[in-house]
Short mmCIF file of C-alpha atoms and ligand atoms in Angstrom, two decimals:
data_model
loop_
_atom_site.label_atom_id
_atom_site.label_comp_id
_atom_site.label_asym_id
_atom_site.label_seq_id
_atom_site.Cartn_x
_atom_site.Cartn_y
_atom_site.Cartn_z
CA UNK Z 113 31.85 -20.86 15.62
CA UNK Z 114 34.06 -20.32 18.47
CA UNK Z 115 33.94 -23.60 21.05
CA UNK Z 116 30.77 -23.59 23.51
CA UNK Z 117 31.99 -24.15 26.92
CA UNK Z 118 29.63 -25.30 29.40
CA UNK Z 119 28.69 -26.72 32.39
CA UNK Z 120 25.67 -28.09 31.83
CA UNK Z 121 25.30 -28.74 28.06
CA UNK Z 122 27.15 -32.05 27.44
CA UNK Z 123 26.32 -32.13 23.95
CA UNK Z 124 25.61 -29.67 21.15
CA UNK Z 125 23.33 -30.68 18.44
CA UNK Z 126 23.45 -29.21 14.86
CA UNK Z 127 21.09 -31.02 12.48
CA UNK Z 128 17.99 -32.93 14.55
CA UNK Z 129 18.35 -36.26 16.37
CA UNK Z 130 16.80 -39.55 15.82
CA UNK Z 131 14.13 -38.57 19.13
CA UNK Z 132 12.90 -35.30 17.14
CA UNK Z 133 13.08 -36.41 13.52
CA UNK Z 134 10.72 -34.84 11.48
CA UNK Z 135 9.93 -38.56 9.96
CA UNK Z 136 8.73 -40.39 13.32
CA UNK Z 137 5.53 -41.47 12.57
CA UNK Z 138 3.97 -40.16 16.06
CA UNK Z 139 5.50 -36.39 14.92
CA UNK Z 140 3.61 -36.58 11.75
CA UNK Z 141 1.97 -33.53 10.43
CA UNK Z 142 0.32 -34.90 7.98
CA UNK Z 143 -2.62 -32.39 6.97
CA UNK Z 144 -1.65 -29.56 9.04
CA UNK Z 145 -1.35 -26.23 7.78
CA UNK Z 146 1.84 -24.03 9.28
CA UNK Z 147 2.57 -20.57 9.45
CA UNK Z 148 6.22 -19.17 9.91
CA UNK Z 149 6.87 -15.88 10.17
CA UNK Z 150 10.60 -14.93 8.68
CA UNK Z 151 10.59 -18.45 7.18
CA UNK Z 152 12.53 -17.32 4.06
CA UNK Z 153 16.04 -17.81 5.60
CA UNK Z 154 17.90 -18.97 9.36
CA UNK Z 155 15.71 -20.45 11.85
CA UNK Z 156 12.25 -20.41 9.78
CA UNK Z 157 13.59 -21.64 6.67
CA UNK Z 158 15.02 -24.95 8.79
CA UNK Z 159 11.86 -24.93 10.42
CA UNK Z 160 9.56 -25.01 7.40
CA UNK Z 161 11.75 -27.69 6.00
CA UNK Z 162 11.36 -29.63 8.73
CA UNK Z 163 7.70 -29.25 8.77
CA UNK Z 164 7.47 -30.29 4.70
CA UNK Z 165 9.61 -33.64 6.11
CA UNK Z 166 6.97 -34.19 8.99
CA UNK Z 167 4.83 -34.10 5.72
CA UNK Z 168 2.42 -30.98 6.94
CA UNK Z 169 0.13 -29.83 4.00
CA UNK Z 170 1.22 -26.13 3.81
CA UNK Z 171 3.33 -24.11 4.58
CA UNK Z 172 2.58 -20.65 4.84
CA UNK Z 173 6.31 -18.41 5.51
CA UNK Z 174 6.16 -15.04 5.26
CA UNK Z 175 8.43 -12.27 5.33
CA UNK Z 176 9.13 -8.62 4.13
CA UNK Z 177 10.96 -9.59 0.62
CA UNK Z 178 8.59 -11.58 -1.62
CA UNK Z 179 11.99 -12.42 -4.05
CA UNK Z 180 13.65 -13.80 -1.24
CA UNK Z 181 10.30 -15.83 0.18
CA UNK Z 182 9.97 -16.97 -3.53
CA UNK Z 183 13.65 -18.27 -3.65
CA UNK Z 184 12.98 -20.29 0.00
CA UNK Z 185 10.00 -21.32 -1.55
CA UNK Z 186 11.61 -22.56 -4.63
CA UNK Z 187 14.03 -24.73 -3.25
CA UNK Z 188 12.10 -25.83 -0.14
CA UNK Z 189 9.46 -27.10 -3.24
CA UNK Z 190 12.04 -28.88 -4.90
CA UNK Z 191 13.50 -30.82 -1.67
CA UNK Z 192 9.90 -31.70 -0.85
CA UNK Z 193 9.97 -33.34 -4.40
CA UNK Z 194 13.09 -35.07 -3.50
CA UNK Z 195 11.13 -36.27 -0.11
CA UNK Z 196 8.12 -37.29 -1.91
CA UNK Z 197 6.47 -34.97 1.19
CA UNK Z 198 2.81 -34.14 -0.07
CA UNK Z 199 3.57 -30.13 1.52
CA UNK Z 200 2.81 -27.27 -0.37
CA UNK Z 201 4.68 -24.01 0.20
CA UNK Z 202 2.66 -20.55 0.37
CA UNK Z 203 4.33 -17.46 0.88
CA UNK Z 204 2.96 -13.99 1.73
CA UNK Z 205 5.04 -10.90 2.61
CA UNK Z 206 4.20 -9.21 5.94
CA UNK Z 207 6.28 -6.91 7.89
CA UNK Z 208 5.36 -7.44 11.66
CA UNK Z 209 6.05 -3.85 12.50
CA UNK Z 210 2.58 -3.06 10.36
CA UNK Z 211 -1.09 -3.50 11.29
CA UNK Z 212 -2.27 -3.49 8.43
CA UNK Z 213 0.11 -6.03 6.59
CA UNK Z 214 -0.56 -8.85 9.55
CA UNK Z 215 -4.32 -8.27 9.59
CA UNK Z 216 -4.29 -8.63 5.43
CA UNK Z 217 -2.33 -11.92 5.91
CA UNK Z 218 -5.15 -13.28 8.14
CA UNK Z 219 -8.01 -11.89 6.16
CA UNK Z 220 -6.22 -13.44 3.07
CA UNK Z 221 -5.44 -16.73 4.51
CA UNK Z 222 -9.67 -17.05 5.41
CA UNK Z 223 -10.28 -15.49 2.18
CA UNK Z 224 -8.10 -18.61 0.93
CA UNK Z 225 -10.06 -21.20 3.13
CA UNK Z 226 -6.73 -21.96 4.89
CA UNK Z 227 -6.67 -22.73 8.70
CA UNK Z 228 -3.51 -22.17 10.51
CA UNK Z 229 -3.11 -25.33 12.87
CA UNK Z 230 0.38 -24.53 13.84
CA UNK Z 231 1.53 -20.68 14.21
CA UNK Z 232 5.35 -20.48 14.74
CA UNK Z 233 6.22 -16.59 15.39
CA UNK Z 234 9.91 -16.51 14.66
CA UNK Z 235 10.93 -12.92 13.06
CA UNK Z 236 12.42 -10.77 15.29
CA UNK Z 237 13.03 -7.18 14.48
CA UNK Z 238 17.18 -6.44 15.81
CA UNK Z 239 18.54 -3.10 16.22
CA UNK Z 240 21.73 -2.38 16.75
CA UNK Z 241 23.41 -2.90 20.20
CA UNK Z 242 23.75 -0.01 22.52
CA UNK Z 243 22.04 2.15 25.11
CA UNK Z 244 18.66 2.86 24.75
CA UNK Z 245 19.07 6.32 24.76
CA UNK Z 246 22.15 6.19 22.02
CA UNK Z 247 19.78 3.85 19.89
CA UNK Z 248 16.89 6.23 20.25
CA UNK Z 249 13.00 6.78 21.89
CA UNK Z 250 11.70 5.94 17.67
CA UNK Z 251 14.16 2.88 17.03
CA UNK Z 252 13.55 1.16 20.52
CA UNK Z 253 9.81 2.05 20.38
CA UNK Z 254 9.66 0.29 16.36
CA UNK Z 255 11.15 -3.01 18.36
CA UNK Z 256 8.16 -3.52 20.02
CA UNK Z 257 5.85 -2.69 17.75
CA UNK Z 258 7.74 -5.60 15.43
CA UNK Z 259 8.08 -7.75 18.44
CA UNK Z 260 5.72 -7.09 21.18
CA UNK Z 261 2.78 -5.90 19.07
CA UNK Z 262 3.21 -7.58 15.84
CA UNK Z 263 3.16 -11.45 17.50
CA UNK Z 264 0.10 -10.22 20.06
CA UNK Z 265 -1.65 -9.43 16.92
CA UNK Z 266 -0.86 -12.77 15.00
CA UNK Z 267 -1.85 -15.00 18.11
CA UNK Z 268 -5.10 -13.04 18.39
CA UNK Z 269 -6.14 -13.75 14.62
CA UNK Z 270 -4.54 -17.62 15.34
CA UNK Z 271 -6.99 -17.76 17.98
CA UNK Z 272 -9.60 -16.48 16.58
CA UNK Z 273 -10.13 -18.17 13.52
CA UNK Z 274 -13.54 -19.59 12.70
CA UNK Z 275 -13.79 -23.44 14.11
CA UNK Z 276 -13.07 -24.89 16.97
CA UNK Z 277 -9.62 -27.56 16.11
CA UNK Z 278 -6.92 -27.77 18.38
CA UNK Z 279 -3.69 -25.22 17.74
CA UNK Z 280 -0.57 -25.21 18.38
CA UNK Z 281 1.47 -21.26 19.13
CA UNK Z 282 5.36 -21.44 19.47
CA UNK Z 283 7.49 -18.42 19.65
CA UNK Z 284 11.06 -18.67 18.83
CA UNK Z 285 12.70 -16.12 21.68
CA UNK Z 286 15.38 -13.75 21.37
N1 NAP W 369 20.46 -17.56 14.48
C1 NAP W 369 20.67 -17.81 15.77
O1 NAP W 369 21.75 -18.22 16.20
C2 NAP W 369 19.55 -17.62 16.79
C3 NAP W 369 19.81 -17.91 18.13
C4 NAP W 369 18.78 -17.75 19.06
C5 NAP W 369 17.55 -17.31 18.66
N2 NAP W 369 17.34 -17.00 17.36
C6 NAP W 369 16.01 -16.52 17.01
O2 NAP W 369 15.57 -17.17 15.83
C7 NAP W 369 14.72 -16.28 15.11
C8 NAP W 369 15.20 -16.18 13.66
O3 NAP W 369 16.54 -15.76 13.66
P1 NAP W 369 17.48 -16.04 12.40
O4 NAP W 369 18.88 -16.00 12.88
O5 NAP W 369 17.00 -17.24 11.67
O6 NAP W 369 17.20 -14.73 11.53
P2 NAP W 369 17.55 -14.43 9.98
O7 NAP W 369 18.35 -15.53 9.38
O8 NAP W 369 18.10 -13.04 9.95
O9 NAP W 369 16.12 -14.44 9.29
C9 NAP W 369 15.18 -13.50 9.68
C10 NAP W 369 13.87 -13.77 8.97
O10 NAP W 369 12.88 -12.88 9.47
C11 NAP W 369 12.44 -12.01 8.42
N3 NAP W 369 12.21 -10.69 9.03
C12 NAP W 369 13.12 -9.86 9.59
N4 NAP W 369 12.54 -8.74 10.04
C13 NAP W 369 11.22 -8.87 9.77
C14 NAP W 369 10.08 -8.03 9.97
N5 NAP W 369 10.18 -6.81 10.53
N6 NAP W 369 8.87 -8.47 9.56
C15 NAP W 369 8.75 -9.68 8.98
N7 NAP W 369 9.78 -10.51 8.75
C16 NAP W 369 11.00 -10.10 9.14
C17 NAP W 369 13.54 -12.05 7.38
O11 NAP W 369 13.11 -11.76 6.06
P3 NAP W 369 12.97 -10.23 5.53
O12 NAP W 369 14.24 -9.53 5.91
O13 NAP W 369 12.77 -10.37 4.06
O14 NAP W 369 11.77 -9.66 6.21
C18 NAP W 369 13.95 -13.52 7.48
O15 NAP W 369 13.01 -14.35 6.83
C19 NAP W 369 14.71 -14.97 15.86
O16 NAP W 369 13.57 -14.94 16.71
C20 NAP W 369 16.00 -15.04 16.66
O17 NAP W 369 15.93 -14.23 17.82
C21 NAP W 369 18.30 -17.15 16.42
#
């Protein structure tokens, strides 16, 4: 990567820093359950590895390609057993362009007797740069149904899960 320059940003962090470390005892998230959406590689993958460290009981990622999920999952099992972390890893593919796919992941999940304490909407659907009339009405219109509708929908179902605990809804921006 090219150097940053900037005025304000005096310095650039690339792995976390002793005052967010997943292992501080007051970050603990010890029996939480956490959902990541696009947690199979980048940003969610880090994410739910930093979660397993903070010791949360699941991890749910999901993702459109289950052999890809199942690889994350793999190796984010076997650094947990490295960690001693007590976090299982679920995953569950889900394309957040569909309906149907995000409201199956829900009705699974309560099927499952799994409550989502922690919802982190992080996939992002990217087309390819241009003007919106080069891209096209269908291509533009299928971003917001991944990336408008699709996270509206999963922070409804968050929401609305039976029982009344505290949660916690981040979304990772574009
Ligand atoms: N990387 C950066 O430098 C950066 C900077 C700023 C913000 N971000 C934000 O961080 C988030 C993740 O970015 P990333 O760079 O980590 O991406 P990435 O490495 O390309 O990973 C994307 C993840 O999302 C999944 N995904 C993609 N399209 C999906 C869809 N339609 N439905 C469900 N899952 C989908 C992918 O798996 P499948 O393809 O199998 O579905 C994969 O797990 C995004 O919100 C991005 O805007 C990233």
């Amino acid at each position: 990567m090219s150097d940053i320059i900037s005025d304000f940003t005096s310095v650039i962090h690339r792995e976390p820093y002793p005052a967010i470390s997943p292992l501080r005892a007051e970050l603990s998230q010890a029996g939480r359950n956490v959902l990541i959406t696009g947690g199979s590689l980048g940003v969610g993958k880090a994410m739910a590895r930093n979660f397993m460290l903070a010791s949360a009981a699941h991890v749910i990622i999901t993702a459109r390609r289950l052999d890809v999920l199942k690889t994350a999952a793999a190796e984010l099992e076997e650094e947990a057993k490295q960690a001693k972390s007590p976090t299982k890893f679920i995953v569950k593919t889900c394309d957040m362009s569909k309906i149907e796919e995000l409201n199956a992941l829900w009705d699974d999940l309560k099927a499952e007797g799994i409550f989502v304490d922690v919802l982190i909407s992080n996939a992002v659907k990217y087309s390819k740069e241009g003007e919106i009339f080069d891209i096209g009405v269908g291509e533009v219109w299928s971003q917001f149904e991944a990336n408008v509708r699709g996270p509206l929908i999963l922070v409804d179902r968050f929401y609305k899960q039976d029982g009344e605990k505290q949660k916690v809804s981040v979304t990772v921006s574009l």
